[in-house]
Amino acid sequence: MKKILEVKNLSVESRESKKKILENISFEVDENSIYALVGPNGAGKSTLAYALMGAPRFRIIAGKIIFENKDITKTSIEKRAKMGIALAFQEPAYFENIRVKDFLKVGNKDISEKEIEKTLSLVGLDPKVFLNRKVNRQLSGGERKRIEFASIIAMKPKLMILDEPDSGLDIIIYREFYNILENIKRETKSSIILITHREEIGAICDKAGLLYKGKIIDEGDFRKVIREYCQIVNRKKICKGFKE
Amino acid sequence: MKIPEELLKSAKKYHYDTFLMQGVEIPHLCVEKSKILSSFCCPGLEISAKKYSQGVKIKIVVKKGVKIEKPVFLCFGVLGKNGKQIILPEITLEENSEAKILSFCTFPKARKVFHKMEAKIKLKKKTRLIYKEIHYHGDKFGTKIETDFKIFVGQESGFESKFVLDKGSVGKLKVNLRAQLEKESFCKVLNKVIGRGKKDEIEIYDKILLNGESSSSLNKLRGVMINGGRIFFKGETEVTKKAKNARGHIDCQEIVVGENSMVQSTPIIIVKNPEARVTHEASIGKINQKELETLMSRGLSEKEAIDFVIKGMIE
């Protein structure tokens, strides 16, 4: 299968603290696939997401990022966005006076109002209610996450990086979220890197990687990886009911 | 309304409805330097302007019980590179009246222009005035502006003011506003300014005196300084002894961008009645990095992202 992303021996440090956070990371993402990145808190999952997006607060000190056969290791964040990489932040920023429809246009100025409405519907938000609402703190956490999600779908990216889109959502909503994710994969043909803690996600993932202390220590079938994850973090609750 | 082309051009920058401005039956007054270009009144509204040695004295009266439906346009400007304009308006709203005034001050080619306005606004009982003042100073940093408002808000009345200067250069700007509020009256004051260069110096001093029972005020500042200029903001709210249950709030958000830019914000709160309450919130400094990062991850350059955040804050 054709690769959309190849990460080769990537090491990353924080620009501010100069602390090395990721070391020698290698993995590949196939086109039109979902790659789950699992790992305990502090493993470096979000840092990896930011580094792939090209966030300036992190510095790549070794290795390469290849996107669609092009070396983008030194490419700026905005150029990566224009090439087709998009990141949905785990804790999205609020924009006090910006309407949802204007926020969705930031990454795609040519998007029509009809397409915006469709995108909002796709993430389970009623366009009539949300189109003109402000992206401010009056939104609930779940609503803001859906808008974040919608804003990157609106970009029509080739690769979506979703940083824990299911965190902070209750059990009913996150099940719905996985359905949304499947819809998106089907409709947009985007590849997805999904950072998550939840084993339920296995049903829709094609492949997974386990990140632990800044390194990928296991990769392959989601079930195999999650089993390894359970052993590492000793979270019996997570593994309970898990069927091989 | 006969408005010079230069003035209309500046108005268009602010998306003013210039078609409406030129309407024949729009109540208005248009003054260039000390020359009264045109004026029009409607029933229940008196507008008179008189040239004197230093400038123009203006009297606007909204008659008792009258609600002026259309906005009253005031256009002031110096359209050449140099010049001086002194405007002394006195605005009175008689009992039970209402009006909305849009004041547009433009100095589009200013290199050495001085404009001074000393306004006295008196709102009698049960009145309501919305006063919006928009400035355009061109792009040469060549203006020196001093505006001074003395406002009396009578019992059960409401005054809302909005001062906007967010396009082009500023030059030197001093805004001084003093408002006294009586029983059950309210006042909302909003200043929105963007400075864009080291020659820009903005001083805003708003003082609101809550002098009546259950009077209330909101004093908001949205300011941005880019490329080395300075903003000084002083927001003062004082509650007098007789202002039982008065409420006030000062809200200041300012962004500092670029080397040598400086913003100074000073809230002053004086409360002399134990049943009153005045609060204050402020956020001053660099643009939220999380917001910038989000916008850049959507394909905006750093400059575009900064502009987007500023636009959001100012609007």
XYZ file of C-alpha atoms in Angstrom:
559
model
C 0.000 0.000 0.000
C 1.115 3.556 -0.728
C 2.527 5.461 2.231
C 1.299 8.963 2.967
C 3.645 9.524 5.905
C 7.016 8.068 6.844
C 8.672 9.062 10.081
C 12.297 7.994 10.264
C 14.396 8.018 13.441
C 12.785 11.229 14.649
C 14.093 12.917 17.800
C 12.413 16.048 19.124
C 13.181 18.524 21.889
C 11.299 21.409 23.430
C 12.591 24.691 22.076
C 12.077 26.367 25.448
C 13.440 23.819 27.924
C 15.796 22.068 25.462
C 14.557 18.819 26.973
C 14.514 15.843 24.615
C 10.963 14.482 24.491
C 10.964 12.010 21.610
C 13.808 9.736 20.617
C 14.375 7.769 17.484
C 10.729 7.425 16.482
C 9.958 5.535 13.283
C 6.585 4.569 11.839
C 4.579 4.747 8.633
C 0.986 5.609 7.811
C -0.741 4.114 4.780
C -3.008 6.130 2.539
C -6.676 6.162 3.589
C -5.968 4.338 6.822
C -6.377 5.039 10.521
C -3.229 4.745 12.598
C -3.816 4.738 16.346
C -1.128 6.092 18.593
C -1.569 4.863 22.154
C 0.465 5.346 25.281
C 0.236 6.553 28.855
C 0.128 10.205 29.900
C 3.462 11.904 29.389
C 4.652 9.382 26.794
C 5.047 12.127 24.189
C 1.954 11.516 22.038
C 0.927 15.169 21.798
C 4.527 16.236 21.196
C 4.668 13.828 18.282
C 1.434 15.325 16.924
C 2.849 18.875 17.192
C 6.163 17.819 15.669
C 4.400 16.236 12.697
C 2.370 19.427 12.260
C 5.529 21.534 12.543
C 4.613 23.552 15.654
C 7.445 26.041 16.281
C 7.682 25.269 20.003
C 9.353 21.937 19.205
C 12.635 21.378 17.382
C 13.522 18.316 15.391
C 17.066 17.378 16.376
C 17.408 14.193 14.310
C 15.525 12.128 11.768
C 13.151 12.861 8.938
C 9.463 13.330 8.209
C 8.455 12.296 4.706
C 4.985 13.300 3.512
C 3.872 12.055 0.108
C 7.503 11.264 -0.727
C 8.645 14.805 0.112
C 10.975 15.579 2.986
C 9.065 18.086 5.132
C 11.346 17.965 8.172
C 12.252 21.639 7.778
C 8.956 22.792 6.301
C 7.056 25.423 8.319
C 3.747 24.743 10.042
C 1.710 26.842 7.593
C 3.305 25.206 4.555
C 2.612 21.750 5.978
C -1.019 22.833 6.434
C -1.155 23.942 2.823
C 0.381 20.618 1.730
C -2.528 18.787 3.382
C -1.631 18.055 6.995
C -4.085 19.157 9.685
C -4.062 18.856 13.448
C -7.069 18.892 15.744
C -5.770 20.060 19.097
C -6.539 18.167 22.271
C -7.495 21.354 24.090
C -8.549 23.706 21.331
C -8.086 27.469 21.629
C -11.057 29.789 21.978
C -11.590 32.826 19.780
C -13.834 35.301 21.556
C -15.324 37.190 18.627
C -14.944 34.731 15.787
C -18.016 33.019 14.400
C -17.910 29.272 13.769
C -18.407 29.757 10.021
C -15.473 32.196 9.850
C -13.290 29.851 11.891
C -14.064 27.046 9.472
C -13.034 29.274 6.579
C -9.567 29.966 8.012
C -8.087 26.811 6.537
C -10.117 26.886 3.335
C -11.128 30.306 2.073
C -12.993 28.832 -0.902
C -15.325 26.639 1.097
C -18.990 27.418 0.427
C -21.578 27.988 3.123
C -23.293 24.794 2.020
C -20.105 22.805 2.511
C -19.625 24.371 5.941
C -23.134 23.307 6.884
C -22.435 19.787 5.659
C -19.193 19.651 7.636
C -20.949 20.738 10.816
C -23.609 18.092 10.274
C -20.889 15.510 9.761
C -19.547 16.137 13.266
C -23.034 16.090 14.737
C -23.631 19.834 15.099
C -26.803 21.495 13.856
C -25.673 24.186 11.359
C -28.701 26.328 12.187
C -27.544 26.533 15.778
C -23.792 26.684 15.336
C -23.002 28.496 12.084
C -23.143 31.966 13.627
C -22.150 31.091 17.160
C -18.859 32.428 18.443
C -15.931 30.083 19.097
C -15.882 31.303 22.695
C -16.106 29.842 26.154
C -19.881 29.677 26.036
C -19.409 26.458 24.059
C -19.180 23.229 26.013
C -15.938 21.265 25.799
C -17.594 18.672 23.560
C -19.018 21.313 21.220
C -15.629 23.018 20.922
C -13.985 19.683 20.102
C -16.513 19.020 17.367
C -15.910 22.470 15.925
C -12.170 21.790 15.989
C -12.826 18.560 14.197
C -15.081 20.300 11.659
C -12.472 22.998 11.065
C -9.873 20.497 9.952
C -12.355 18.501 7.867
C -13.155 21.796 6.124
C -9.499 21.973 5.065
C -9.959 18.719 3.149
C -6.574 17.484 4.351
C -4.767 14.391 3.147
C -3.620 13.582 6.662
C -5.529 14.398 9.834
C -3.860 14.221 13.203
C -6.440 13.983 15.943
C -5.008 14.524 19.398
C -7.301 12.707 21.818
C -10.569 13.822 20.219
C -12.355 11.545 22.680
C -10.867 12.970 25.898
C -13.305 14.819 28.091
C -16.316 13.323 26.343
C -18.766 11.082 28.118
C -19.248 7.474 27.134
C -22.306 8.060 24.923
C -20.697 10.894 23.022
C -17.407 9.171 22.336
C -19.154 6.137 20.821
C -20.929 8.574 18.506
C -17.558 10.150 17.844
C -16.140 6.911 16.493
C -19.073 6.641 14.088
C -18.303 10.184 12.971
C -14.690 9.199 12.454
C -15.663 6.284 10.247
C -17.932 8.580 8.234
C -15.106 11.025 7.781
C -12.682 8.375 6.642
C -15.236 7.114 4.146
C -16.253 10.552 2.872
C -12.964 12.434 2.857
C -10.560 9.597 1.990
C -8.114 11.219 4.399
C -5.572 9.256 6.349
C -5.866 9.683 10.105
C -3.417 9.525 12.981
C -5.547 9.086 16.049
C -4.060 9.661 19.466
C -6.162 7.930 22.057
C -6.310 6.151 25.374
C -9.345 4.071 24.576
C -9.253 0.468 23.491
C -12.722 0.736 21.878
C -11.086 2.578 19.034
C -9.533 -0.733 17.906
C -12.614 -1.568 15.904
C -11.934 1.185 13.380
C -8.116 1.265 13.357
C -5.949 -0.336 10.706
C -2.722 -0.218 12.671
C -1.403 1.041 16.001
C 1.807 2.143 17.629
C 2.614 2.202 21.341
C 4.525 5.215 22.527
C 6.237 4.924 25.885
C 8.771 7.294 27.415
C 9.360 9.023 24.117
C 9.899 5.877 22.047
C 7.683 3.625 19.955
C 8.108 0.287 21.639
C 5.511 -1.767 19.810
C 3.681 -1.499 16.514
C 1.213 -3.528 14.469
C -2.256 -4.883 15.008
C -4.242 -2.726 17.442
C -5.140 -5.646 19.718
C -1.536 -6.724 20.071
C -0.457 -3.181 20.809
C -3.178 -2.496 23.345
C -2.289 -5.720 25.164
C 1.280 -4.513 25.458
C -0.008 -1.131 26.590
C -2.055 -2.789 29.349
C 0.953 -4.685 30.581
C 3.050 -1.546 30.725
C 0.646 0.667 32.541
C -0.930 -2.200 34.442
C -4.366 -0.788 33.874
C -6.403 -3.915 34.479
C -9.618 -1.957 34.158
C -8.821 -1.073 30.592
C -7.884 -4.653 29.747
C -10.914 -6.177 31.469
C -13.277 -7.514 28.880
C -10.690 -7.265 26.187
C -11.022 -10.299 23.921
C -8.148 -11.641 21.929
C -25.954 66.071 2.367
C -22.969 67.408 0.430
C -19.898 65.569 1.561
C -16.439 66.057 0.039
C -15.152 63.066 -1.902
C -12.090 62.678 0.384
C -14.321 62.365 3.399
C -16.476 59.744 1.722
C -13.390 57.751 0.770
C -12.323 57.568 4.415
C -15.841 56.674 5.477
C -15.804 53.772 3.039
C -12.710 52.391 4.777
C -14.923 51.903 7.798
C -17.688 50.364 5.709
C -19.870 53.354 6.472
C -23.103 53.462 4.566
C -22.013 56.395 2.398
C -25.228 56.125 0.410
C -27.174 56.746 3.598
C -24.756 59.535 4.568
C -25.556 61.352 1.339
C -29.296 60.986 1.697
C -31.112 64.296 1.498
C -33.200 63.792 4.582
C -30.554 62.451 6.898
C -30.066 64.693 9.939
C -26.449 65.765 9.835
C -23.760 68.358 10.215
C -20.603 68.420 8.134
C -17.651 70.662 9.028
C -14.276 70.907 7.300
C -11.734 72.874 9.362
C -13.952 75.781 10.461
C -16.157 75.759 7.418
C -19.695 74.510 7.827
C -20.364 72.538 4.654
C -23.911 71.411 5.263
C -26.467 70.592 7.899
C -29.985 69.217 8.100
C -32.434 68.783 10.948
C -35.594 66.780 11.315
C -38.683 67.394 13.466
C -37.784 67.255 17.144
C -34.104 67.842 16.495
C -32.242 71.138 16.532
C -28.768 71.443 15.055
C -27.037 74.795 14.984
C -23.425 75.553 14.208
C -21.621 78.841 14.547
C -18.179 79.760 13.439
C -16.095 81.656 15.963
C -12.481 82.837 15.989
C -11.055 79.467 17.124
C -13.401 77.028 15.454
C -17.036 75.952 15.456
C -19.569 75.922 18.263
C -22.320 73.375 17.824
C -25.617 72.936 19.614
C -27.702 69.804 19.233
C -30.979 69.434 21.080
C -33.309 66.464 20.958
C -36.667 67.748 22.057
C -38.727 66.364 24.936
C -40.405 63.044 24.172
C -38.861 62.748 20.707
C -37.236 59.596 19.445
C -35.006 60.302 16.452
C -35.345 57.212 14.299
C -32.508 57.852 11.846
C -28.939 58.197 13.068
C -27.631 61.753 13.249
C -24.407 62.050 11.251
C -21.660 64.393 12.354
C -18.720 64.657 9.963
C -15.619 66.573 10.998
C -12.344 66.725 9.184
C -9.317 68.457 7.862
C -8.879 67.244 4.332
C -5.530 68.870 3.538
C -2.072 68.027 4.854
C -2.004 70.797 7.440
C -4.655 72.510 9.481
C -6.415 73.037 12.724
C -9.939 72.284 13.809
C -11.588 73.069 17.104
C -15.101 71.822 17.662
C -17.190 72.648 20.708
C -20.403 70.644 20.675
C -23.123 70.787 23.293
C -25.583 67.953 23.045
C -28.739 67.916 25.128
C -31.406 65.274 25.257
C -34.551 66.586 26.835
C -36.753 64.355 28.985
C -37.969 61.071 27.480
C -36.021 61.473 24.260
C -33.744 59.112 22.336
C -31.092 59.495 19.658
C -28.161 57.835 18.000
C -25.237 59.960 16.860
C -22.558 58.739 14.461
C -19.604 61.057 14.504
C -16.972 60.590 11.831
C -13.664 62.445 12.166
C -11.247 62.160 9.281
C -7.822 63.600 8.501
C -6.848 61.420 5.532
C -3.780 63.348 4.348
C -2.628 64.690 7.684
C 1.014 65.685 8.049
C 0.500 68.360 10.658
C -3.107 68.484 11.732
C -4.481 69.468 15.120
C -8.057 68.588 16.024
C -9.631 69.360 19.323
C -13.104 68.540 20.454
C -14.614 69.603 23.743
C -18.045 68.070 24.047
C -20.639 68.598 26.715
C -23.390 66.036 26.725
C -26.393 66.324 28.964
C -28.980 63.593 29.217
C -32.056 64.625 31.119
C -34.434 62.201 32.854
C -35.412 58.975 31.035
C -33.340 59.541 27.928
C -31.112 57.323 25.859
C -28.131 58.281 23.707
C -25.865 56.084 21.635
C -22.796 58.022 20.560
C -20.287 56.425 18.204
C -17.160 58.263 17.155
C -14.933 56.858 14.435
C -11.570 58.335 13.508
C -9.373 57.990 10.444
C -5.995 59.736 10.569
C -4.419 58.682 7.263
C -1.130 56.815 7.260
C 1.504 59.499 7.937
C 1.298 59.707 11.747
C 0.714 63.437 11.336
C -2.209 64.174 13.652
C -2.523 65.501 17.147
C -5.990 64.879 18.494
C -7.481 65.909 21.804
C -11.026 64.952 22.632
C -12.696 65.855 25.852
C -16.149 64.691 26.861
C -18.107 65.860 29.882
C -21.237 63.808 30.223
C -24.124 64.056 32.629
C -26.465 61.085 32.650
C -29.709 61.982 34.370
C -32.038 59.757 36.333
C -33.164 56.525 34.581
C -31.147 57.413 31.493
C -28.646 55.489 29.455
C -25.516 56.560 27.604
C -23.466 54.315 25.343
C -20.310 55.522 23.712
C -17.931 53.845 21.318
C -14.664 55.395 20.196
C -12.979 53.564 17.310
C -9.608 54.158 15.678
C -8.432 50.899 14.170
C -7.379 51.789 10.641
C -4.332 53.714 9.480
C -1.989 55.591 11.799
C -2.873 57.312 15.059
C -0.308 60.035 15.674
C -0.850 61.600 19.077
C -4.252 60.935 20.574
C -5.678 62.013 23.903
C -9.172 60.967 24.897
C -10.576 62.297 28.107
C -14.024 61.269 29.225
C -15.816 62.236 32.412
C -19.276 60.873 33.058
C -21.513 61.467 36.046
C -24.415 59.115 36.547
C -27.534 59.736 38.555
C -30.100 57.358 40.090
C -30.886 54.202 38.056
C -28.908 55.378 35.080
C -26.281 53.446 33.149
C -23.280 54.130 31.019
C -21.260 51.914 28.656
C -17.982 53.249 27.365
C -15.957 51.334 24.822
C -12.658 52.447 23.298
C -11.089 50.463 20.442
C -7.694 51.607 19.233
C -4.835 50.139 17.227
C -1.480 51.881 17.054
C 0.831 50.858 14.265
C 4.102 52.713 14.648
C 6.622 54.252 17.009
C 5.152 57.705 16.431
C 1.784 56.585 17.731
C 1.005 57.635 21.250
C -2.412 57.010 22.710
C -3.654 58.296 26.054
C -7.122 57.385 27.180
C -8.525 58.485 30.495
C -12.112 57.571 31.318
C -13.576 58.584 34.616
C -17.036 57.443 35.574
C -18.702 58.771 38.691
C -21.544 56.608 39.944
C -23.482 59.195 41.874
C -26.947 57.715 42.137
C -28.593 54.692 43.664
C -28.532 51.609 41.397
C -26.512 53.371 38.749
C -24.199 51.137 36.731
C -21.307 51.390 34.341
C -19.150 49.332 32.040
C -15.844 50.712 30.842
C -14.139 48.633 28.172
C -10.866 49.102 26.374
C -9.599 47.034 23.482
C -6.155 48.211 22.458
C -3.342 46.954 20.267
C 0.088 48.491 19.847
C 2.288 47.304 17.005
C 5.818 48.392 16.023
C 6.971 50.516 18.897
C 4.218 52.950 19.912
C 2.653 53.439 23.309
C -0.789 53.209 24.887
C -1.616 54.626 28.300
C -5.020 53.743 29.626
C -6.500 54.916 32.882
C -9.985 53.705 33.721
C -11.463 55.138 36.862
C -14.788 54.313 38.450
C -15.833 56.079 41.608
C -18.907 55.308 43.648
C -20.133 58.161 45.826
C -21.699 57.781 49.263
C -25.242 58.108 47.970
C -24.835 55.506 45.201
C -26.342 52.569 47.053
C -26.340 49.312 45.018
C -24.257 50.883 42.267
C -22.351 48.465 40.044
C -19.321 49.093 37.887
C -16.931 47.071 35.827
C -13.692 47.915 34.044
C -12.559 45.495 31.350
C -9.276 46.014 29.621
C -7.728 43.811 26.940
C -4.589 44.962 25.221
C -2.097 43.293 22.941
C 1.521 44.293 22.566
C 3.277 43.340 19.323
C 6.851 44.103 18.263
C 9.965 45.634 19.779
C 9.587 48.767 21.923
C 5.792 48.715 21.890
C 4.400 49.550 25.292
C 1.029 49.385 26.963
C 0.250 50.723 30.393
C -3.082 50.152 32.025
C -4.170 51.666 35.319
C -7.532 50.853 36.842
C -8.651 53.095 39.662
C -11.598 52.052 41.748
C -12.992 54.144 44.556
C -16.036 52.912 46.440
C -17.627 55.013 49.179
C -20.857 53.076 49.630
C -20.762 49.661 51.372
C -23.578 48.298 49.226
C -21.911 49.066 45.923
C -19.486 46.925 43.963
C -16.985 47.622 41.211
C -14.914 44.929 39.518
C -11.982 44.956 37.181
C -10.425 42.524 34.720
C -7.443 42.960 32.472
C -5.333 41.006 30.077
C -2.291 42.715 28.648
C 0.628 41.323 26.711
C 1.492 39.122 23.832
C -0.991 37.336 21.649
C -2.139 33.998 22.997
C 0.318 31.491 21.516
C -2.272 28.736 21.436
C -4.490 30.860 19.209
C -1.574 31.659 16.910
C -0.490 28.034 16.688
C -4.027 26.926 15.852
C -4.353 29.482 13.052
C -0.903 28.690 11.642
C -1.800 25.001 11.630
C -4.696 26.030 9.369
C -2.272 27.562 6.883
C -2.023 31.204 7.991
C 1.380 32.866 8.196
C 2.357 34.331 11.568
C 1.432 37.835 10.385
C -1.921 36.703 9.014
C -2.618 34.858 12.270
C -1.773 37.966 14.343
C -4.067 40.095 12.144
C -6.848 37.552 12.536
C -6.586 37.544 16.347
C -6.441 41.353 16.486
C -9.432 41.671 14.187
C -11.359 39.284 16.415
C -10.482 41.220 19.541
C -11.257 44.628 18.071
C -14.543 43.593 16.470
